[in-house]
Amino acid sequence: MPRLPRIIPAVVTAAMTFCNSLSAEPNTPRRDVAALGPLLVVDRDARTYSFFNEQKGGTGLRGAAFGLEADGKLLRPSEAAELFWQGPGDGRATRDAPVELRMRFDRPKLEWTVRWSILPDGSAAKISSTIENIENDGIKLGKCHLAEVSAERGEVALGGRAERAVALLYSGWHNVGLPRRLAALAPGRTAKTFLQIYNPHSQTALQLGFLTFDRVNTEHRVVWNKEKAKLVVDSYCDFEGYELKPGAEVDSETLTIELSDDPIRSLENWASRAAEHYRPRIWPETPAGWVGWAWVDPFHVERYEDVVRRNAAAIEKKLPGLGVKYIWVSIGNLADHLPGNWLDWNQESFPTGPEKLVADLRRQGLTLGLWIAPFWISDHSPAERIERLRPAMLRRDGTLLQSNERWGMGPGHLLPPDKRPRMFLLDPTHPLVERRLRQVFAAYRQWGVRYYMIDFLYGISGSTPGTYRYDDYHDRSVIPGPELYRRGLKIVREAAGDDTYLLSSTGPTIQNVGLVDGARVGVDYGDGRPLTREDYFYPGTFVINNPAFWTSHRPATNAMATSFFLHRRLFLADSGNLLTLDKPCSLADAQISATIFGINGSPMMLGDDVDRMADERLAMVKKCLPRLPEAARSFDLFESPEPDYPKLFYLPVETAWDRWDLVAFFNYGSTPRTADMDLKRLGLDEDGEYVVWDFWNERYDGVCRGTLRLTAAPYSVKFVRLSRRCPHPWLVSTDMHVRQGQAEIEDCRWDSESMTLRFRARRPVGERGNVFILAPPGWEAADPRGLWLAKDGRRGSQELIVRCLLDFSNGAAEKSIRFAPYQISRKR
């Protein structure tokens, strides 16, 4: 790294010169972030910096400090032996003129360079730094504090009534956290990688988000100081004792700070910036497959291979042409159902062997997928295997780390709970582990496996986040935490092959960017469990009638609300896991599940026994197929802080022939709920008229203007399609897919000369479905044959609702419906 020219520091007070830009309208939603004109100013005297918006009363980050922990000491600029400044004399950083400060310290001897700049689009500040060891000995690095506001120094200026502001402390892994009011924050809470704060009173959204996060643990410590009614924030990356060798240098992670008036847009902006930085490959399709488990116990009741083959045949027969491609076998293929026995095939559960199973599935158009926890090995594994890998296990304080969980699958469930297997954690930096992983995945690849759920990744993630903190691993040139964790994922990615879908689970999420195709951003929605007496599920295999249960609806919609912005930017955000909706799930529960998968855009595995499921519930599964890529946005994430939960989601849909919005209102409570949605916040015309179609009730709900009012019954979902009202007859819904036109309608157009509505639809051969058309007052069907015609009898309506049945005997259906104007009688 070239040396900067020395600049004699002058005592200059940073000039707070404000932008003379266009006046802002603070109540206008979805304003472009750059239009707010935030300023980034470094104060050379105080050695602090501010990022604020003068047009909104100076809201933002004011007087933020920075510091570096090295060899157990906290180094501040005031303690530097020499300071070297570069950049504008008034300290104001711009897109073209960054500010840089190089600090030289004597104890320990190191140089720390901090840089401040504005992103090219003007939307956010960027703070990065480099640490260089000029000592003769190694230096142990701790936290690199890039934005620090304490109770005594600096300010997070959020405008009035800051205690009512809410903060999303991103958990960084599969157990999501929802926004909380600042005044309700528990002391010492931390967010991983990014922190989003929103004050609805001042409409100020402040985000501190690390743009890079692939090497060092990134956190934001947040405290609400009740005595001073002040938010205390510390944004840092933690090297956790990593030793920087003499003459070496290392970059910290890069922090961005954004000010806006829309926290949802800020989340999307952060994810877009991260995607631009990492440029991950995004899997082109949205996978769909089958897992089962909800209603069949393949471990104790029916042989696993028989369950698989029954359902593979049922999928081929009942769900052809809908994109169901994978059969995911979980645990049952392993000898003794034990992690670590990756190449020890379970001949009892799958007697025909892997090669024949794969070949038979391939003939049915299906691909085998497997569950694997690649960095686990059971302490009940063969002794020689454990001894061979013992040098390659993670340790803490000289002791081998083992999982907290006791393994209750397979023969393990017959043992007393305290005698069941535990897992050793394998060190991904050790050559023995790399050799073993490549051997396992090479064998799987030869069999034909092209889908994996790689599980329990928190075993090696350390503080990435994770559960197990290690201090002894093989390659000490690797930084503990994300860099070590990603070393392991990189091995798996390479060994599995680029044509293989990798789904990460039970561990970090965003740190998987570029190395997995999908990330489980929630818990086991829709999942079942074998009939094991000690399990909560027992004596059942599935849990119903509790939407807050960890495999039920509320955790799934929470996951969707807090991860939609990651979807198809960093990876496929798998917020759903399994679609399970067969009886005895109630009809309302089935509708909730189908709605979730209809709008979340995530991969979908089927949890039901397709071979035996009720026809009407199988029809609901079809409404979620094929999978479509877009994910719905949360509407009320920052308006429903804990203990409440997000309930409103919206998904704009655009096709070559029309655009519309889908809105879902989930109610998991025991009383009815009503919600009003401002159409301006959906980007719709506040003066426009929009047709409301209730999907599950197949009901025309009239026209709304300015505000959409929704009412959801207890334990149900209200799911509607909003489309602009047309002056002529137009398609307003279908009953074939939850997206209501995006998957199944290829074209739709109105011919004004012949007064004919023409449309073309496509579904698998043999299917049938309905299209619903709304004709404004004064229109009638010129040829009513084969149509179902209903007049809306509500006072003052006069609209005509038309049902048109489509038969897909040939896979495609085209219809032309002629209409004619008529004179409305006053008696009508």
PDB file of N, CA, C and O in Angstrom, residues 562-617:
ATOM      1  N   THR A 562     -38.643 -10.092   7.203  1.00  0.00           N
ATOM      2  CA  THR A 562     -37.299  -9.623   7.551  1.00  0.00           C
ATOM      3  C   THR A 562     -36.226 -10.106   6.587  1.00  0.00           C
ATOM      4  O   THR A 562     -35.043  -9.935   6.852  1.00  0.00           O
ATOM      5  N   SER A 563     -36.637 -10.689   5.456  1.00  0.00           N
ATOM      6  CA  SER A 563     -35.627 -11.188   4.514  1.00  0.00           C
ATOM      7  C   SER A 563     -36.004 -10.982   3.051  1.00  0.00           C
ATOM      8  O   SER A 563     -35.209 -11.318   2.175  1.00  0.00           O
ATOM      9  N   PHE A 564     -37.181 -10.430   2.767  1.00  0.00           N
ATOM     10  CA  PHE A 564     -37.613 -10.288   1.377  1.00  0.00           C
ATOM     11  C   PHE A 564     -36.610  -9.512   0.544  1.00  0.00           C
ATOM     12  O   PHE A 564     -36.428  -9.757  -0.659  1.00  0.00           O
ATOM     13  N   PHE A 565     -35.916  -8.545   1.158  1.00  0.00           N
ATOM     14  CA  PHE A 565     -34.987  -7.689   0.436  1.00  0.00           C
ATOM     15  C   PHE A 565     -33.696  -8.416   0.053  1.00  0.00           C
ATOM     16  O   PHE A 565     -32.948  -7.950  -0.804  1.00  0.00           O
ATOM     17  N   LEU A 566     -33.443  -9.573   0.682  1.00  0.00           N
ATOM     18  CA  LEU A 566     -32.273 -10.377   0.329  1.00  0.00           C
ATOM     19  C   LEU A 566     -32.545 -11.255  -0.888  1.00  0.00           C
ATOM     20  O   LEU A 566     -31.612 -11.678  -1.582  1.00  0.00           O
ATOM     21  N   HIS A 567     -33.828 -11.529  -1.116  1.00  0.00           N
ATOM     22  CA  HIS A 567     -34.218 -12.523  -2.113  1.00  0.00           C
ATOM     23  C   HIS A 567     -33.791 -12.120  -3.515  1.00  0.00           C
ATOM     24  O   HIS A 567     -34.083 -11.005  -3.975  1.00  0.00           O
ATOM     25  N   ARG A 568     -33.079 -13.021  -4.156  1.00  0.00           N
ATOM     26  CA  ARG A 568     -32.561 -12.849  -5.516  1.00  0.00           C
ATOM     27  C   ARG A 568     -31.644 -11.639  -5.656  1.00  0.00           C
ATOM     28  O   ARG A 568     -31.363 -11.183  -6.763  1.00  0.00           O
ATOM     29  N   ARG A 569     -31.195 -11.119  -4.546  1.00  0.00           N
ATOM     30  CA  ARG A 569     -30.094 -10.166  -4.558  1.00  0.00           C
ATOM     31  C   ARG A 569     -28.823 -10.870  -4.083  1.00  0.00           C
ATOM     32  O   ARG A 569     -27.799 -10.821  -4.763  1.00  0.00           O
ATOM     33  N   LEU A 570     -28.913 -11.520  -2.914  1.00  0.00           N
ATOM     34  CA  LEU A 570     -27.753 -12.255  -2.394  1.00  0.00           C
ATOM     35  C   LEU A 570     -27.877 -13.756  -2.641  1.00  0.00           C
ATOM     36  O   LEU A 570     -26.870 -14.452  -2.780  1.00  0.00           O
ATOM     37  N   PHE A 571     -29.100 -14.269  -2.655  1.00  0.00           N
ATOM     38  CA  PHE A 571     -29.394 -15.686  -2.857  1.00  0.00           C
ATOM     39  C   PHE A 571     -30.906 -15.823  -2.911  1.00  0.00           C
ATOM     40  O   PHE A 571     -31.628 -14.818  -2.799  1.00  0.00           O
ATOM     41  N   LEU A 572     -31.414 -17.023  -3.052  1.00  0.00           N
ATOM     42  CA  LEU A 572     -32.838 -17.260  -2.908  1.00  0.00           C
ATOM     43  C   LEU A 572     -33.138 -17.351  -1.418  1.00  0.00           C
ATOM     44  O   LEU A 572     -32.619 -18.241  -0.724  1.00  0.00           O
ATOM     45  N   ALA A 573     -33.903 -16.411  -0.914  1.00  0.00           N
ATOM     46  CA  ALA A 573     -34.228 -16.378   0.519  1.00  0.00           C
ATOM     47  C   ALA A 573     -35.354 -17.370   0.785  1.00  0.00           C
ATOM     48  O   ALA A 573     -36.510 -17.111   0.442  1.00  0.00           O
ATOM     49  N   ASP A 574     -35.004 -18.493   1.382  1.00  0.00           N
ATOM     50  CA  ASP A 574     -35.968 -19.575   1.618  1.00  0.00           C
ATOM     51  C   ASP A 574     -36.654 -19.330   2.954  1.00  0.00           C
ATOM     52  O   ASP A 574     -36.212 -19.785   4.003  1.00  0.00           O
ATOM     53  N   SER A 575     -37.748 -18.591   2.895  1.00  0.00           N
ATOM     54  CA  SER A 575     -38.480 -18.268   4.123  1.00  0.00           C
ATOM     55  C   SER A 575     -39.582 -19.271   4.421  1.00  0.00           C
ATOM     56  O   SER A 575     -40.215 -19.200   5.468  1.00  0.00           O
ATOM     57  N   GLY A 576     -39.813 -20.199   3.491  1.00  0.00           N
ATOM     58  CA  GLY A 576     -40.966 -21.075   3.636  1.00  0.00           C
ATOM     59  C   GLY A 576     -40.670 -22.493   4.047  1.00  0.00           C
ATOM     60  O   GLY A 576     -41.390 -23.073   4.844  1.00  0.00           O
ATOM     61  N   ASN A 577     -39.655 -23.125   3.476  1.00  0.00           N
ATOM     62  CA  ASN A 577     -39.327 -24.518   3.758  1.00  0.00           C
ATOM     63  C   ASN A 577     -40.357 -25.438   3.105  1.00  0.00           C
ATOM     64  O   ASN A 577     -40.279 -25.689   1.914  1.00  0.00           O
ATOM     65  N   LEU A 578     -41.349 -25.943   3.855  1.00  0.00           N
ATOM     66  CA  LEU A 578     -42.280 -26.947   3.330  1.00  0.00           C
ATOM     67  C   LEU A 578     -43.704 -26.401   3.249  1.00  0.00           C
ATOM     68  O   LEU A 578     -44.189 -25.754   4.179  1.00  0.00           O
ATOM     69  N   LEU A 579     -44.373 -26.734   2.136  1.00  0.00           N
ATOM     70  CA  LEU A 579     -45.810 -26.478   2.013  1.00  0.00           C
ATOM     71  C   LEU A 579     -46.541 -27.728   2.483  1.00  0.00           C
ATOM     72  O   LEU A 579     -46.479 -28.773   1.835  1.00  0.00           O
ATOM     73  N   THR A 580     -47.219 -27.608   3.609  1.00  0.00           N
ATOM     74  CA  THR A 580     -47.998 -28.713   4.169  1.00  0.00           C
ATOM     75  C   THR A 580     -49.405 -28.204   4.431  1.00  0.00           C
ATOM     76  O   THR A 580     -49.592 -27.280   5.231  1.00  0.00           O
ATOM     77  N   LEU A 581     -50.402 -28.778   3.746  1.00  0.00           N
ATOM     78  CA  LEU A 581     -51.759 -28.249   3.893  1.00  0.00           C
ATOM     79  C   LEU A 581     -52.857 -29.301   3.796  1.00  0.00           C
ATOM     80  O   LEU A 581     -54.035 -28.967   3.690  1.00  0.00           O
ATOM     81  N   ASP A 582     -52.491 -30.582   3.865  1.00  0.00           N
ATOM     82  CA  ASP A 582     -53.522 -31.622   3.776  1.00  0.00           C
ATOM     83  C   ASP A 582     -54.321 -31.678   5.081  1.00  0.00           C
ATOM     84  O   ASP A 582     -53.893 -31.200   6.133  1.00  0.00           O
ATOM     85  N   LYS A 583     -55.503 -32.254   4.996  1.00  0.00           N
ATOM     86  CA  LYS A 583     -56.316 -32.470   6.188  1.00  0.00           C
ATOM     87  C   LYS A 583     -55.576 -33.418   7.126  1.00  0.00           C
ATOM     88  O   LYS A 583     -54.870 -34.308   6.669  1.00  0.00           O
ATOM     89  N   PRO A 584     -55.639 -33.192   8.449  1.00  0.00           N
ATOM     90  CA  PRO A 584     -56.592 -32.380   9.201  1.00  0.00           C
ATOM     91  C   PRO A 584     -56.214 -30.915   9.409  1.00  0.00           C
ATOM     92  O   PRO A 584     -56.746 -30.270  10.314  1.00  0.00           O
ATOM     93  N   CYS A 585     -55.262 -30.361   8.629  1.00  0.00           N
ATOM     94  CA  CYS A 585     -55.109 -28.900   8.655  1.00  0.00           C
ATOM     95  C   CYS A 585     -56.451 -28.277   8.256  1.00  0.00           C
ATOM     96  O   CYS A 585     -57.100 -28.741   7.321  1.00  0.00           O
ATOM     97  N   SER A 586     -56.844 -27.242   8.950  1.00  0.00           N
ATOM     98  CA  SER A 586     -58.099 -26.588   8.615  1.00  0.00           C
ATOM     99  C   SER A 586     -57.989 -25.928   7.249  1.00  0.00           C
ATOM    100  O   SER A 586     -56.887 -25.665   6.747  1.00  0.00           O
ATOM    101  N   LEU A 587     -59.132 -25.624   6.650  1.00  0.00           N
ATOM    102  CA  LEU A 587     -59.129 -24.939   5.362  1.00  0.00           C
ATOM    103  C   LEU A 587     -58.461 -23.575   5.487  1.00  0.00           C
ATOM    104  O   LEU A 587     -57.698 -23.164   4.607  1.00  0.00           O
ATOM    105  N   ALA A 588     -58.716 -22.867   6.588  1.00  0.00           N
ATOM    106  CA  ALA A 588     -58.091 -21.555   6.783  1.00  0.00           C
ATOM    107  C   ALA A 588     -56.576 -21.674   6.874  1.00  0.00           C
ATOM    108  O   ALA A 588     -55.838 -20.856   6.313  1.00  0.00           O
ATOM    109  N   ASP A 589     -56.099 -22.699   7.583  1.00  0.00           N
ATOM    110  CA  ASP A 589     -54.653 -22.909   7.673  1.00  0.00           C
ATOM    111  C   ASP A 589     -54.068 -23.236   6.311  1.00  0.00           C
ATOM    112  O   ASP A 589     -52.964 -22.775   5.959  1.00  0.00           O
ATOM    113  N   ALA A 590     -54.760 -24.066   5.545  1.00  0.00           N
ATOM    114  CA  ALA A 590     -54.285 -24.414   4.214  1.00  0.00           C
ATOM    115  C   ALA A 590     -54.207 -23.170   3.330  1.00  0.00           C
ATOM    116  O   ALA A 590     -53.255 -22.994   2.557  1.00  0.00           O
ATOM    117  N   GLN A 591     -55.189 -22.282   3.447  1.00  0.00           N
ATOM    118  CA  GLN A 591     -55.168 -21.049   2.657  1.00  0.00           C
ATOM    119  C   GLN A 591     -54.009 -20.150   3.079  1.00  0.00           C
ATOM    120  O   GLN A 591     -53.364 -19.512   2.230  1.00  0.00           O
ATOM    121  N   ILE A 592     -53.736 -20.090   4.376  1.00  0.00           N
ATOM    122  CA  ILE A 592     -52.588 -19.302   4.842  1.00  0.00           C
ATOM    123  C   ILE A 592     -51.306 -19.850   4.249  1.00  0.00           C
ATOM    124  O   ILE A 592     -50.464 -19.103   3.716  1.00  0.00           O
ATOM    125  N   SER A 593     -51.107 -21.166   4.319  1.00  0.00           N
ATOM    126  CA  SER A 593     -49.880 -21.770   3.805  1.00  0.00           C
ATOM    127  C   SER A 593     -49.728 -21.527   2.311  1.00  0.00           C
ATOM    128  O   SER A 593     -48.640 -21.169   1.829  1.00  0.00           O
ATOM    129  N   ALA A 594     -50.816 -21.722   1.555  1.00  0.00           N
ATOM    130  CA  ALA A 594     -50.740 -21.519   0.112  1.00  0.00           C
ATOM    131  C   ALA A 594     -50.482 -20.054  -0.227  1.00  0.00           C
ATOM    132  O   ALA A 594     -49.769 -19.753  -1.201  1.00  0.00           O
ATOM    133  N   THR A 595     -51.029 -19.131   0.555  1.00  0.00           N
ATOM    134  CA  THR A 595     -50.771 -17.710   0.321  1.00  0.00           C
ATOM    135  C   THR A 595     -49.300 -17.383   0.564  1.00  0.00           C
ATOM    136  O   THR A 595     -48.667 -16.668  -0.224  1.00  0.00           O
ATOM    137  N   ILE A 596     -48.759 -17.900   1.670  1.00  0.00           N
ATOM    138  CA  ILE A 596     -47.351 -17.654   1.973  1.00  0.00           C
ATOM    139  C   ILE A 596     -46.469 -18.089   0.812  1.00  0.00           C
ATOM    140  O   ILE A 596     -45.604 -17.342   0.331  1.00  0.00           O
ATOM    141  N   PHE A 597     -46.682 -19.318   0.335  1.00  0.00           N
ATOM    142  CA  PHE A 597     -45.848 -19.798  -0.759  1.00  0.00           C
ATOM    143  C   PHE A 597     -46.212 -19.150  -2.083  1.00  0.00           C
ATOM    144  O   PHE A 597     -45.375 -19.081  -2.992  1.00  0.00           O
ATOM    145  N   GLY A 598     -47.431 -18.655  -2.193  1.00  0.00           N
ATOM    146  CA  GLY A 598     -47.801 -17.970  -3.412  1.00  0.00           C
ATOM    147  C   GLY A 598     -47.100 -16.647  -3.605  1.00  0.00           C
ATOM    148  O   GLY A 598     -46.883 -16.203  -4.732  1.00  0.00           O
ATOM    149  N   ILE A 599     -46.708 -15.993  -2.503  1.00  0.00           N
ATOM    150  CA  ILE A 599     -46.137 -14.646  -2.617  1.00  0.00           C
ATOM    151  C   ILE A 599     -44.690 -14.552  -2.158  1.00  0.00           C
ATOM    152  O   ILE A 599     -44.062 -13.511  -2.364  1.00  0.00           O
ATOM    153  N   ASN A 600     -44.132 -15.627  -1.528  1.00  0.00           N
ATOM    154  CA  ASN A 600     -42.780 -15.457  -0.973  1.00  0.00           C
ATOM    155  C   ASN A 600     -41.676 -15.661  -1.993  1.00  0.00           C
ATOM    156  O   ASN A 600     -40.517 -15.335  -1.723  1.00  0.00           O
ATOM    157  N   GLY A 601     -41.984 -16.223  -3.167  1.00  0.00           N
ATOM    158  CA  GLY A 601     -40.975 -16.383  -4.207  1.00  0.00           C
ATOM    159  C   GLY A 601     -39.898 -17.386  -3.889  1.00  0.00           C
ATOM    160  O   GLY A 601     -38.945 -17.550  -4.662  1.00  0.00           O
ATOM    161  N   SER A 602     -40.003 -18.086  -2.772  1.00  0.00           N
ATOM    162  CA  SER A 602     -38.923 -18.952  -2.324  1.00  0.00           C
ATOM    163  C   SER A 602     -39.108 -20.371  -2.834  1.00  0.00           C
ATOM    164  O   SER A 602     -40.183 -20.739  -3.323  1.00  0.00           O
ATOM    165  N   PRO A 603     -38.054 -21.186  -2.739  1.00  0.00           N
ATOM    166  CA  PRO A 603     -38.205 -22.605  -3.063  1.00  0.00           C
ATOM    167  C   PRO A 603     -39.323 -23.224  -2.234  1.00  0.00           C
ATOM    168  O   PRO A 603     -39.650 -22.749  -1.148  1.00  0.00           O
ATOM    169  N   MET A 604     -39.895 -24.304  -2.756  1.00  0.00           N
ATOM    170  CA  MET A 604     -41.019 -24.946  -2.079  1.00  0.00           C
ATOM    171  C   MET A 604     -40.858 -26.453  -2.134  1.00  0.00           C
ATOM    172  O   MET A 604     -40.824 -27.042  -3.216  1.00  0.00           O
ATOM    173  N   MET A 605     -40.740 -27.054  -0.976  1.00  0.00           N
ATOM    174  CA  MET A 605     -40.766 -28.501  -0.865  1.00  0.00           C
ATOM    175  C   MET A 605     -42.122 -28.917  -0.306  1.00  0.00           C
ATOM    176  O   MET A 605     -42.692 -28.221   0.545  1.00  0.00           O
ATOM    177  N   LEU A 606     -42.643 -30.026  -0.776  1.00  0.00           N
ATOM    178  CA  LEU A 606     -43.952 -30.497  -0.343  1.00  0.00           C
ATOM    179  C   LEU A 606     -43.803 -31.377   0.889  1.00  0.00           C
ATOM    180  O   LEU A 606     -43.022 -32.329   0.893  1.00  0.00           O
ATOM    181  N   GLY A 607     -44.554 -31.040   1.934  1.00  0.00           N
ATOM    182  CA  GLY A 607     -44.502 -31.816   3.167  1.00  0.00           C
ATOM    183  C   GLY A 607     -45.569 -32.884   3.247  1.00  0.00           C
ATOM    184  O   GLY A 607     -45.521 -33.757   4.116  1.00  0.00           O
ATOM    185  N   ASP A 608     -46.545 -32.836   2.341  1.00  0.00           N
ATOM    186  CA  ASP A 608     -47.656 -33.786   2.376  1.00  0.00           C
ATOM    187  C   ASP A 608     -47.292 -35.103   1.706  1.00  0.00           C
ATOM    188  O   ASP A 608     -46.340 -35.192   0.917  1.00  0.00           O
ATOM    189  N   ASP A 609     -48.080 -36.110   1.984  1.00  0.00           N
ATOM    190  CA  ASP A 609     -48.000 -37.385   1.290  1.00  0.00           C
ATOM    191  C   ASP A 609     -48.829 -37.232   0.018  1.00  0.00           C
ATOM    192  O   ASP A 609     -50.050 -37.409   0.026  1.00  0.00           O
ATOM    193  N   VAL A 610     -48.183 -36.860  -1.080  1.00  0.00           N
ATOM    194  CA  VAL A 610     -48.883 -36.550  -2.322  1.00  0.00           C
ATOM    195  C   VAL A 610     -49.715 -37.742  -2.791  1.00  0.00           C
ATOM    196  O   VAL A 610     -50.793 -37.589  -3.373  1.00  0.00           O
ATOM    197  N   ASP A 611     -49.240 -38.929  -2.524  1.00  0.00           N
ATOM    198  CA  ASP A 611     -49.922 -40.139  -2.969  1.00  0.00           C
ATOM    199  C   ASP A 611     -51.307 -40.281  -2.350  1.00  0.00           C
ATOM    200  O   ASP A 611     -52.221 -40.824  -2.972  1.00  0.00           O
ATOM    201  N   ARG A 612     -51.493 -39.777  -1.127  1.00  0.00           N
ATOM    202  CA  ARG A 612     -52.737 -40.031  -0.403  1.00  0.00           C
ATOM    203  C   ARG A 612     -53.543 -38.769  -0.139  1.00  0.00           C
ATOM    204  O   ARG A 612     -54.623 -38.859   0.436  1.00  0.00           O
ATOM    205  N   MET A 613     -53.071 -37.593  -0.534  1.00  0.00           N
ATOM    206  CA  MET A 613     -53.705 -36.374  -0.058  1.00  0.00           C
ATOM    207  C   MET A 613     -55.060 -36.134  -0.722  1.00  0.00           C
ATOM    208  O   MET A 613     -55.333 -36.596  -1.838  1.00  0.00           O
ATOM    209  N   ALA A 614     -55.894 -35.410  -0.022  1.00  0.00           N
ATOM    210  CA  ALA A 614     -57.232 -35.088  -0.494  1.00  0.00           C
ATOM    211  C   ALA A 614     -57.156 -34.283  -1.785  1.00  0.00           C
ATOM    212  O   ALA A 614     -56.301 -33.408  -1.944  1.00  0.00           O
ATOM    213  N   ASP A 615     -58.077 -34.578  -2.717  1.00  0.00           N
ATOM    214  CA  ASP A 615     -58.039 -33.933  -4.028  1.00  0.00           C
ATOM    215  C   ASP A 615     -58.141 -32.420  -3.927  1.00  0.00           C
ATOM    216  O   ASP A 615     -57.451 -31.690  -4.645  1.00  0.00           O
ATOM    217  N   GLU A 616     -59.015 -31.928  -3.028  1.00  0.00           N
ATOM    218  CA  GLU A 616     -59.185 -30.476  -2.944  1.00  0.00           C
ATOM    219  C   GLU A 616     -57.942 -29.797  -2.375  1.00  0.00           C
ATOM    220  O   GLU A 616     -57.643 -28.649  -2.710  1.00  0.00           O
ATOM    221  N   ARG A 617     -57.184 -30.512  -1.531  1.00  0.00           N
ATOM    222  CA  ARG A 617     -55.938 -29.936  -1.016  1.00  0.00           C
ATOM    223  C   ARG A 617     -54.821 -30.045  -2.061  1.00  0.00           C
ATOM    224  O   ARG A 617     -53.961 -29.163  -2.153  1.00  0.00           O
TER     225      ARG A 617
END
